[in-house]
């Protein structure tokens, strides 16, 4: 300790902890609803609210229900939604063609939400996994996902979403060069204000399991899984290169994913770049907290809040979490 930090008893750190007002006054990191993005999983139909077994408390919603939830989220001060589709099996193929059908479920969802709740932002995933029979994020060439051919389709998907009114496209596929290609195409077509949030630092993680259940994208990933395009869990230098490249190509925001097991990566990326860094409390993280909380292991609401403060303390400017509604309600004193 340096001398400026003093020594006991002149310095007693418990003094500033002795009452709620003192703790609030000196708190460094404060979580607000502004920090949260609510992911929604959308299905065909009307009045559908389908619970997801591995994500307790999360329901797949038909468009009309998503609009209701969007209103509630907006009223609670949540700035944006992240939208994911459940694609009917009959619409899937090897190339994920449904991804750029202008009348697909995502496009209709975005249009309905923007019409009913114009003040909430819409963030749409760009990747082919919900649309391909094999469940991979891109097209195959031989026995691996082909980078450049996939990028061409992702560009089409991003333009289709922008056309439908999507405010921010979020490529989560981890192909090389896709941010530049998408930014270029958006500029050419006049979508100069469509933002890009790049899932720049996305690890090949076991924690996506419940999400793949929820959107039905498990497919048959094969023995290599997504390891030839998503990042190796052991790497941090590579995360900095991924983030820097995507920013150079035009990303407005970069994402680190998963979140809680990767707080060191969030902090490292944050120290390295000058764009907002977001993080995703992914499905497996949510499931762990929700299931343990539901089983009495701890106070669920307190655990969620603590986990999200940790994201922010590590450097996240915003956090995707399936708990966004509950947390925002609690922050508003409506818990
Ligand atoms: C699709 C995508 C995934 C997630 C978000 N977008 C799954 C994957 O890459 O397999 C995971 C989200 C979560 O687990 O909550 N590319």
mmCIF file of C-alpha atoms and ligand atoms in Angstrom, residues 39 55 84 125-130 135 137 172-173 199 202-203 205 207-212 215 217 221 226 229-230 257 280-284 322, ligand 1:
data_model
loop_
_atom_site.group_PDB
_atom_site.id
_atom_site.type_symbol
_atom_site.label_atom_id
_atom_site.label_comp_id
_atom_site.label_asym_id
_atom_site.label_seq_id
_atom_site.Cartn_x
_atom_site.Cartn_y
_atom_site.Cartn_z
ATOM 1 C CA UNK A 39 -33.293 -11.309 -25.927
ATOM 2 C CA UNK A 55 -34.408 -21.789 -19.498
ATOM 3 C CA UNK A 84 -33.979 -14.659 -32.494
ATOM 4 C CA UNK A 125 -28.838 -11.733 -35.106
ATOM 5 C CA UNK A 126 -27.037 -12.269 -38.392
ATOM 6 C CA UNK A 127 -25.993 -15.914 -38.780
ATOM 7 C CA UNK A 128 -27.468 -18.875 -40.567
ATOM 8 C CA UNK A 129 -27.813 -21.410 -37.747
ATOM 9 C CA UNK A 130 -31.560 -20.959 -37.149
ATOM 10 C CA UNK A 135 -27.343 -26.062 -37.446
ATOM 11 C CA UNK A 137 -23.778 -20.624 -38.899
ATOM 12 C CA UNK A 172 -22.814 -13.686 -34.481
ATOM 13 C CA UNK A 173 -21.318 -16.087 -37.010
ATOM 14 C CA UNK A 199 -20.126 -10.560 -31.908
ATOM 15 C CA UNK A 202 -17.369 -15.293 -29.476
ATOM 16 C CA UNK A 203 -15.983 -18.445 -27.948
ATOM 17 C CA UNK A 205 -18.677 -22.510 -25.627
ATOM 18 C CA UNK A 207 -22.849 -22.507 -22.408
ATOM 19 C CA UNK A 208 -24.966 -22.016 -25.564
ATOM 20 C CA UNK A 209 -26.733 -25.361 -24.980
ATOM 21 C CA UNK A 210 -30.121 -24.091 -23.776
ATOM 22 C CA UNK A 211 -30.278 -21.463 -26.561
ATOM 23 C CA UNK A 212 -29.871 -24.167 -29.193
ATOM 24 C CA UNK A 215 -34.435 -21.939 -31.113
ATOM 25 C CA UNK A 217 -30.765 -25.027 -33.967
ATOM 26 C CA UNK A 221 -23.084 -30.050 -35.660
ATOM 27 C CA UNK A 226 -18.305 -24.797 -34.162
ATOM 28 C CA UNK A 229 -15.008 -20.560 -36.564
ATOM 29 C CA UNK A 230 -15.796 -19.704 -32.935
ATOM 30 C CA UNK A 257 -19.633 -13.834 -25.379
ATOM 31 C CA UNK A 280 -23.899 -11.623 -23.329
ATOM 32 C CA UNK A 281 -25.052 -13.462 -20.238
ATOM 33 C CA UNK A 282 -25.747 -16.483 -22.415
ATOM 34 C CA UNK A 283 -28.379 -19.134 -22.001
ATOM 35 C CA UNK A 284 -26.230 -21.558 -20.005
ATOM 36 C CA UNK A 322 -32.754 -13.243 -20.371
HETATM 37 C C1 LIG B 1 -26.212 -17.978 -33.233
HETATM 38 C C2 LIG B 1 -26.208 -17.583 -31.812
HETATM 39 C C3 LIG B 1 -25.972 -18.394 -30.689
HETATM 40 C C4 LIG B 1 -26.220 -17.596 -29.580
HETATM 41 C C5 LIG B 1 -26.574 -16.330 -30.044
HETATM 42 N N1 LIG B 1 -26.534 -16.343 -31.434
HETATM 43 C C6 LIG B 1 -25.643 -19.830 -30.558
HETATM 44 C C7 LIG B 1 -24.471 -20.408 -31.212
HETATM 45 O O1 LIG B 1 -23.572 -19.713 -31.691
HETATM 46 O O2 LIG B 1 -24.438 -21.630 -31.285
HETATM 47 C C8 LIG B 1 -26.144 -18.056 -28.152
HETATM 48 C C9 LIG B 1 -26.984 -17.307 -27.191
HETATM 49 C C10 LIG B 1 -27.176 -17.967 -25.870
HETATM 50 O O3 LIG B 1 -26.644 -19.058 -25.569
HETATM 51 O O4 LIG B 1 -27.909 -17.389 -25.056
HETATM 52 N N2 LIG B 1 -25.074 -17.787 -33.982
#
